[in-house]
mmCIF file of C-alpha atoms and ligand atoms in Angstrom:
data_model
loop_
_atom_site.group_PDB
_atom_site.id
_atom_site.type_symbol
_atom_site.label_atom_id
_atom_site.label_comp_id
_atom_site.label_asym_id
_atom_site.label_seq_id
_atom_site.Cartn_x
_atom_site.Cartn_y
_atom_site.Cartn_z
ATOM 1 C CA THR N 1 1.220 -87.648 61.883
ATOM 2 C CA GLN N 2 0.876 -91.323 61.566
ATOM 3 C CA SER N 3 4.161 -93.243 61.254
ATOM 4 C CA THR N 4 4.752 -95.612 58.431
ATOM 5 C CA ARG N 5 6.111 -99.383 58.939
ATOM 6 C CA PRO N 6 9.311 -98.760 58.100
ATOM 7 C CA GLN N 7 9.449 -96.086 60.729
ATOM 8 C CA ARG N 8 8.335 -98.389 63.151
ATOM 9 C CA ILE N 9 10.985 -100.948 62.364
ATOM 10 C CA LEU N 10 13.557 -98.418 62.481
ATOM 11 C CA GLY N 11 12.612 -97.346 65.760
ATOM 12 C CA ALA N 12 12.452 -100.843 66.899
ATOM 13 C CA VAL N 13 16.440 -101.135 66.035
ATOM 14 C CA GLN N 14 17.114 -97.943 67.765
ATOM 15 C CA LYS N 15 15.458 -99.047 70.889
ATOM 16 C CA ASN N 16 16.458 -102.908 71.186
ATOM 17 C CA ALA N 17 19.573 -103.071 68.890
ATOM 18 C CA THR N 18 23.169 -102.174 70.118
ATOM 19 C CA ARG N 19 24.884 -99.743 67.943
ATOM 20 C CA GLY N 20 27.843 -101.529 65.877
ATOM 21 C CA ASP N 21 26.138 -104.931 66.582
ATOM 22 C CA PRO N 22 24.932 -106.153 62.965
ATOM 23 C CA ARG N 23 23.224 -109.513 64.490
ATOM 24 C CA SER N 24 21.514 -107.685 67.378
ATOM 25 C CA VAL N 25 19.843 -105.394 64.595
ATOM 26 C CA VAL N 26 18.602 -108.372 62.830
ATOM 27 C CA ARG N 27 17.078 -110.257 66.237
ATOM 28 C CA ALA N 28 15.446 -106.852 66.886
ATOM 29 C CA ILE N 29 13.767 -106.551 63.581
ATOM 30 C CA ASP N 30 12.799 -110.317 63.474
ATOM 31 C CA GLN N 31 11.565 -109.681 67.341
ATOM 32 C CA TYR N 32 9.376 -106.805 66.289
ATOM 33 C CA CYS N 33 8.240 -108.059 63.181
ATOM 34 C CA ARG N 34 7.152 -111.416 64.592
ATOM 35 C CA ASN N 35 5.433 -110.031 67.826
ATOM 36 C CA GLN N 36 4.317 -106.712 66.868
ATOM 37 C CA GLU N 37 3.674 -106.359 63.084
ATOM 38 C CA TRP N 38 4.530 -108.582 59.978
ATOM 39 C CA ALA N 39 6.695 -106.893 57.335
ATOM 40 C CA MET N 40 8.579 -108.276 54.201
ATOM 41 C CA ASN N 41 11.962 -109.132 55.660
ATOM 42 C CA VAL N 42 13.318 -112.603 54.404
ATOM 43 C CA GLY N 43 13.181 -113.222 58.395
ATOM 44 C CA ASP N 44 15.083 -115.723 60.627
ATOM 45 C CA GLU N 45 13.852 -119.210 59.340
ATOM 46 C CA LYS N 46 14.733 -118.144 55.396
ATOM 47 C CA GLY N 47 17.365 -116.080 56.858
ATOM 48 C CA CYS N 48 19.650 -119.086 58.386
ATOM 49 C CA ILE N 49 19.616 -120.612 54.347
ATOM 50 C CA LEU N 50 20.643 -117.053 53.393
ATOM 51 C CA ASP N 51 23.667 -117.257 55.960
ATOM 52 C CA SER N 52 24.382 -120.851 54.928
ATOM 53 C CA VAL N 53 24.817 -119.611 51.261
ATOM 54 C CA VAL N 54 26.825 -116.313 52.071
ATOM 55 C CA SER N 55 29.066 -118.263 54.043
ATOM 56 C CA GLU N 56 29.653 -121.108 51.825
ATOM 57 C CA VAL N 57 30.270 -118.632 48.619
ATOM 58 C CA ASN N 58 32.012 -116.182 50.895
ATOM 59 C CA PRO N 59 31.611 -113.409 48.075
ATOM 60 C CA ALA N 60 33.868 -110.578 47.645
ATOM 61 C CA THR N 61 31.070 -108.822 45.596
ATOM 62 C CA VAL N 62 27.269 -109.177 46.277
ATOM 63 C CA LEU N 63 24.310 -107.566 44.411
ATOM 64 C CA GLU N 64 20.976 -107.248 46.456
ATOM 65 C CA LEU N 65 18.052 -106.194 44.543
ATOM 66 C CA GLY N 66 15.403 -104.646 46.647
ATOM 67 C CA THR N 67 16.672 -103.054 50.045
ATOM 68 C CA TYR N 68 13.257 -102.472 51.624
ATOM 69 C CA CYS N 69 14.352 -101.733 55.351
ATOM 70 C CA GLY N 70 17.788 -103.346 54.962
ATOM 71 C CA TYR N 71 17.479 -106.327 56.970
ATOM 72 C CA SER N 72 18.825 -108.783 54.416
ATOM 73 C CA THR N 73 21.267 -106.457 53.810
ATOM 74 C CA VAL N 74 22.570 -106.074 57.001
ATOM 75 C CA ARG N 75 22.227 -109.815 57.546
ATOM 76 C CA ILE N 76 24.403 -110.680 54.690
ATOM 77 C CA ALA N 77 27.209 -107.998 55.131
ATOM 78 C CA SER N 78 27.368 -109.041 58.948
ATOM 79 C CA LEU N 79 29.069 -112.443 57.321
ATOM 80 C CA LEU N 80 31.286 -110.892 54.570
ATOM 81 C CA PRO N 81 35.203 -111.158 54.743
ATOM 82 C CA PRO N 82 36.974 -107.451 55.318
ATOM 83 C CA HIS N 83 37.326 -106.000 51.857
ATOM 84 C CA ALA N 84 34.170 -107.548 50.438
ATOM 85 C CA LYS N 85 31.422 -105.248 48.915
ATOM 86 C CA LEU N 86 27.806 -105.397 48.813
ATOM 87 C CA ILE N 87 25.722 -103.045 46.374
ATOM 88 C CA THR N 88 22.036 -103.138 47.262
ATOM 89 C CA LEU N 89 19.240 -101.215 44.727
ATOM 90 C CA GLU N 90 16.224 -99.760 46.142
ATOM 91 C CA PHE N 91 13.851 -97.335 44.103
ATOM 92 C CA ASN N 92 11.600 -96.126 47.111
ATOM 93 C CA PRO N 93 13.250 -93.120 48.398
ATOM 94 C CA GLU N 94 11.608 -93.499 51.657
ATOM 95 C CA PHE N 95 12.353 -97.062 51.968
ATOM 96 C CA ALA N 96 16.060 -96.074 51.311
ATOM 97 C CA VAL N 97 16.325 -93.369 54.072
ATOM 98 C CA ILE N 98 15.062 -95.998 56.650
ATOM 99 C CA ALA N 99 17.578 -98.498 55.309
ATOM 100 C CA ARG N 100 20.602 -96.032 55.385
ATOM 101 C CA GLN N 101 19.907 -95.719 59.256
ATOM 102 C CA VAL N 102 19.537 -99.568 59.734
ATOM 103 C CA ILE N 103 22.790 -100.009 58.006
ATOM 104 C CA ALA N 104 24.493 -97.177 60.039
ATOM 105 C CA TRP N 105 23.254 -98.487 63.363
ATOM 106 C CA ALA N 106 24.714 -101.682 62.317
ATOM 107 C CA GLY N 107 27.699 -100.073 61.655
ATOM 108 C CA LEU N 108 28.209 -101.566 58.188
ATOM 109 C CA GLU N 109 28.433 -98.192 56.145
ATOM 110 C CA ASP N 110 31.900 -99.003 54.740
ATOM 111 C CA LYS N 111 30.756 -102.787 53.537
ATOM 112 C CA ILE N 112 27.390 -101.580 51.922
ATOM 113 C CA GLN N 113 26.525 -99.178 48.938
ATOM 114 C CA LEU N 114 22.841 -98.599 48.626
ATOM 115 C CA VAL N 115 22.123 -97.147 45.403
ATOM 116 C CA GLU N 116 18.702 -95.515 44.862
ATOM 117 C CA GLY N 117 16.950 -96.458 41.401
ATOM 118 C CA ALA N 118 15.237 -99.293 39.546
ATOM 119 C CA SER N 119 17.581 -102.140 38.777
ATOM 120 C CA GLY N 120 16.644 -102.066 35.303
ATOM 121 C CA ASP N 121 18.279 -98.788 34.767
ATOM 122 C CA LEU N 122 21.095 -99.180 37.284
ATOM 123 C CA ILE N 123 22.071 -103.038 36.478
ATOM 124 C CA PRO N 124 23.816 -101.588 32.992
ATOM 125 C CA LYS N 125 25.781 -98.856 34.746
ATOM 126 C CA MET N 126 26.996 -101.428 37.258
ATOM 127 C CA LYS N 127 30.511 -101.656 35.864
ATOM 128 C CA GLU N 128 31.132 -97.984 34.432
ATOM 129 C CA GLN N 129 29.614 -96.375 37.271
ATOM 130 C CA PHE N 130 30.474 -98.539 40.388
ATOM 131 C CA GLY N 131 33.668 -100.353 39.058
ATOM 132 C CA VAL N 132 32.312 -103.656 39.362
ATOM 133 C CA GLU N 133 33.389 -106.761 37.084
ATOM 134 C CA THR N 134 31.377 -109.551 38.189
ATOM 135 C CA PHE N 135 29.290 -110.399 41.234
ATOM 136 C CA ASP N 136 29.619 -113.210 43.097
ATOM 137 C CA LEU N 137 26.495 -113.634 44.667
ATOM 138 C CA VAL N 138 23.149 -112.008 44.102
ATOM 139 C CA PHE N 139 20.140 -111.676 46.306
ATOM 140 C CA LEU N 140 16.770 -111.416 44.347
ATOM 141 C CA ASP N 141 14.081 -110.029 46.554
ATOM 142 C CA HIS N 142 12.477 -107.155 44.768
ATOM 143 C CA TRP N 143 9.475 -107.029 42.744
ATOM 144 C CA LYS N 144 8.831 -110.466 41.745
ATOM 145 C CA ASP N 145 8.007 -110.245 37.991
ATOM 146 C CA ARG N 146 11.617 -108.456 37.766
ATOM 147 C CA TYR N 147 13.572 -111.782 38.785
ATOM 148 C CA LEU N 148 13.748 -112.914 35.233
ATOM 149 C CA PRO N 149 14.416 -109.909 33.225
ATOM 150 C CA ASP N 150 16.916 -108.712 35.649
ATOM 151 C CA THR N 151 18.737 -111.971 35.864
ATOM 152 C CA LYS N 152 18.955 -111.845 31.609
ATOM 153 C CA LEU N 153 19.952 -108.129 31.840
ATOM 154 C CA MET N 154 22.521 -109.231 34.115
ATOM 155 C CA GLU N 155 23.675 -111.947 31.911
ATOM 156 C CA GLU N 156 23.977 -109.537 28.746
ATOM 157 C CA CYS N 157 25.777 -106.919 30.798
ATOM 158 C CA GLY N 158 28.477 -109.558 31.773
ATOM 159 C CA LEU N 159 28.080 -109.395 35.407
ATOM 160 C CA LEU N 160 27.664 -113.127 36.011
ATOM 161 C CA ARG N 161 30.942 -115.307 35.416
ATOM 162 C CA LYS N 162 31.018 -119.093 35.584
ATOM 163 C CA GLY N 163 29.979 -119.844 39.207
ATOM 164 C CA SER N 164 28.245 -116.868 40.288
ATOM 165 C CA VAL N 165 25.395 -117.658 42.632
ATOM 166 C CA LEU N 166 21.819 -116.283 42.212
ATOM 167 C CA LEU N 167 19.802 -116.670 45.304
ATOM 168 C CA ALA N 168 16.028 -115.948 45.206
ATOM 169 C CA ASP N 169 13.574 -115.200 47.877
ATOM 170 C CA ASN N 170 9.690 -116.204 47.768
ATOM 171 C CA VAL N 171 9.831 -118.158 44.999
ATOM 172 C CA ILE N 172 6.661 -120.082 46.187
ATOM 173 C CA CYS N 173 4.700 -117.018 47.900
ATOM 174 C CA PRO N 174 4.430 -114.790 46.199
ATOM 175 C CA GLY N 175 5.971 -117.028 43.788
ATOM 176 C CA THR N 176 8.266 -116.324 41.049
ATOM 177 C CA PRO N 177 6.986 -118.535 38.169
ATOM 178 C CA GLU N 178 8.534 -117.546 35.195
ATOM 179 C CA TYR N 179 11.927 -117.344 36.912
ATOM 180 C CA LEU N 180 11.682 -120.589 38.514
ATOM 181 C CA GLU N 181 10.912 -122.057 35.023
ATOM 182 C CA PHE N 182 13.691 -120.199 33.320
ATOM 183 C CA VAL N 183 16.493 -121.335 35.984
ATOM 184 C CA ARG N 184 15.272 -124.771 36.248
ATOM 185 C CA SER N 185 15.166 -125.509 32.615
ATOM 186 C CA SER N 186 18.144 -123.309 31.171
ATOM 187 C CA PRO N 187 21.227 -125.751 30.618
ATOM 188 C CA ARG N 188 23.348 -122.649 31.916
ATOM 189 C CA TYR N 189 21.995 -122.925 35.518
ATOM 190 C CA GLU N 190 22.268 -125.346 38.128
ATOM 191 C CA SER N 191 19.526 -124.980 40.660
ATOM 192 C CA GLN N 192 18.354 -126.168 44.101
ATOM 193 C CA TYR N 193 15.025 -125.386 46.057
ATOM 194 C CA PHE N 194 15.823 -124.821 49.568
ATOM 195 C CA LYS N 195 12.029 -125.474 50.935
ATOM 196 C CA SER N 196 11.010 -123.108 54.285
ATOM 197 C CA HIS N 197 8.607 -120.992 55.226
ATOM 198 C CA LEU N 198 7.233 -117.367 54.470
ATOM 199 C CA GLU N 199 8.265 -115.027 57.168
ATOM 200 C CA TYR N 200 7.004 -115.253 60.335
ATOM 201 C CA THR N 201 4.162 -117.490 59.435
ATOM 202 C CA LYS N 202 3.591 -121.252 58.915
ATOM 203 C CA VAL N 203 2.913 -120.848 55.078
ATOM 204 C CA GLU N 204 5.142 -122.486 52.936
ATOM 205 C CA ASP N 205 7.662 -120.617 50.741
ATOM 206 C CA GLY N 206 11.238 -121.322 49.691
ATOM 207 C CA MET N 207 14.410 -119.914 48.335
ATOM 208 C CA GLU N 208 15.792 -121.242 44.632
ATOM 209 C CA LYS N 209 19.708 -121.224 44.398
ATOM 210 C CA SER N 210 20.839 -120.962 40.859
ATOM 211 C CA VAL N 211 24.862 -121.172 39.715
ATOM 212 C CA PHE N 212 25.664 -119.581 36.553
ATOM 213 C CA LEU N 213 27.537 -122.131 34.488
ATOM 214 C CA GLY N 214 29.083 -119.638 32.261
HETATM 215 C C1 637 G 1 12.470 -102.940 39.933
HETATM 216 C C2 637 G 1 13.083 -102.440 41.116
HETATM 217 N N1 637 G 1 14.329 -101.968 41.428
HETATM 218 C C3 637 G 1 14.553 -101.367 42.948
HETATM 219 N N2 637 G 1 14.130 -101.605 43.903
HETATM 220 C C4 637 G 1 12.716 -102.350 43.979
HETATM 221 C C5 637 G 1 12.532 -102.968 42.432
HETATM 222 N N3 637 G 1 11.226 -103.749 42.661
HETATM 223 C C6 637 G 1 10.940 -103.343 44.009
HETATM 224 N N4 637 G 1 11.923 -102.779 44.651
HETATM 225 C C7 637 G 1 12.017 -102.684 46.003
HETATM 226 O O1 637 G 1 12.142 -103.698 46.576
HETATM 227 C C8 637 G 1 11.157 -104.026 47.845
HETATM 228 C C9 637 G 1 10.125 -104.893 47.414
HETATM 229 C C10 637 G 1 10.108 -106.058 47.561
HETATM 230 C C11 637 G 1 9.029 -106.989 46.891
HETATM 231 N N5 637 G 1 8.573 -108.184 47.805
HETATM 232 C C12 637 G 1 7.595 -108.657 48.101
HETATM 233 O O2 637 G 1 6.697 -108.114 47.426
HETATM 234 C C13 637 G 1 7.445 -109.764 48.976
HETATM 235 C C14 637 G 1 6.214 -110.079 49.657
HETATM 236 C C15 637 G 1 5.719 -110.913 50.222
HETATM 237 C C16 637 G 1 4.585 -111.348 50.828
HETATM 238 C C17 637 G 1 4.291 -112.509 50.947
HETATM 239 C C18 637 G 1 2.685 -112.943 51.476
HETATM 240 C C19 637 G 1 1.991 -111.961 51.394
HETATM 241 F F1 637 G 1 0.325 -112.216 51.794
HETATM 242 C C20 637 G 1 2.051 -110.469 51.188
HETATM 243 C C21 637 G 1 3.675 -110.568 50.953
HETATM 244 C C22 637 G 1 6.816 -111.361 51.012
HETATM 245 C C23 637 G 1 8.345 -111.327 50.477
HETATM 246 O O3 637 G 1 9.546 -111.546 51.402
HETATM 247 C C24 637 G 1 8.607 -110.384 49.707
HETATM 248 O O4 637 G 1 9.785 -110.033 49.315
HETATM 249 C C25 637 G 1 10.558 -102.715 48.012
HETATM 250 O O5 637 G 1 11.678 -102.036 48.903
HETATM 251 C C26 637 G 1 10.593 -101.997 46.936
HETATM 252 O O6 637 G 1 10.601 -100.577 46.824
HETATM 253 MG MG1 MG G 2 11.050 -111.508 50.161
#
């Protein structure tokens, strides 16, 4: 039977990356997706912007919306301080199965909690079910039309504090026009655009970093 793209990405990790070495997992996925078949990971170029924001924020609590195969999950978690926690939400069970194995190969199970379900359903349960107060950093990389509703939902649920940082992938390609308009015009956010390229291509894309002002 035919394998799926996520299964082939996992195969590339198991073949080319060293168990317990998160950066080798990141490198193996980037090499596979650049040389064999494209996939919607944030990738190596935008990944460097992600790394710099994670290092600057040095978050104790991170929320990722949209796990896919776990590339950015592993990339972020590899930079977190010892007791920091990353919660990642994924509603496709097939992708979740692959991501759990990628996370395990990287040896980051203790830092990462992958929760299966839709962000709109899970965000309201964050405090009671996962013991989260607020998130220091949120990485948005799921369905592009969910960025804005989920941001409003996080505000309503008191999951953002003064200084919480939202980092959004794909604000140009595929694009998130409503979200971009909101965070750039709202007095409650201080936004900054990081120009880059769509993963593994020369197409323009970028990430928007928005600090919640409370
Ligand atoms: C509400 C909800 N709750 C939970 N999980 C959710 C969820 N909504 C989606 N998910 C999950 O997250 C991932 C989906 C990511 C969507 N990302 C993109 O569509 C994407 C597309 C491109 C792209 C660019 C140019 C092209 F020509 C083609 C594709 C690049 C990207 O970087 C993308 O991120 C996927 O794993 C999905 O199951
Ligand atoms: Mg993306």
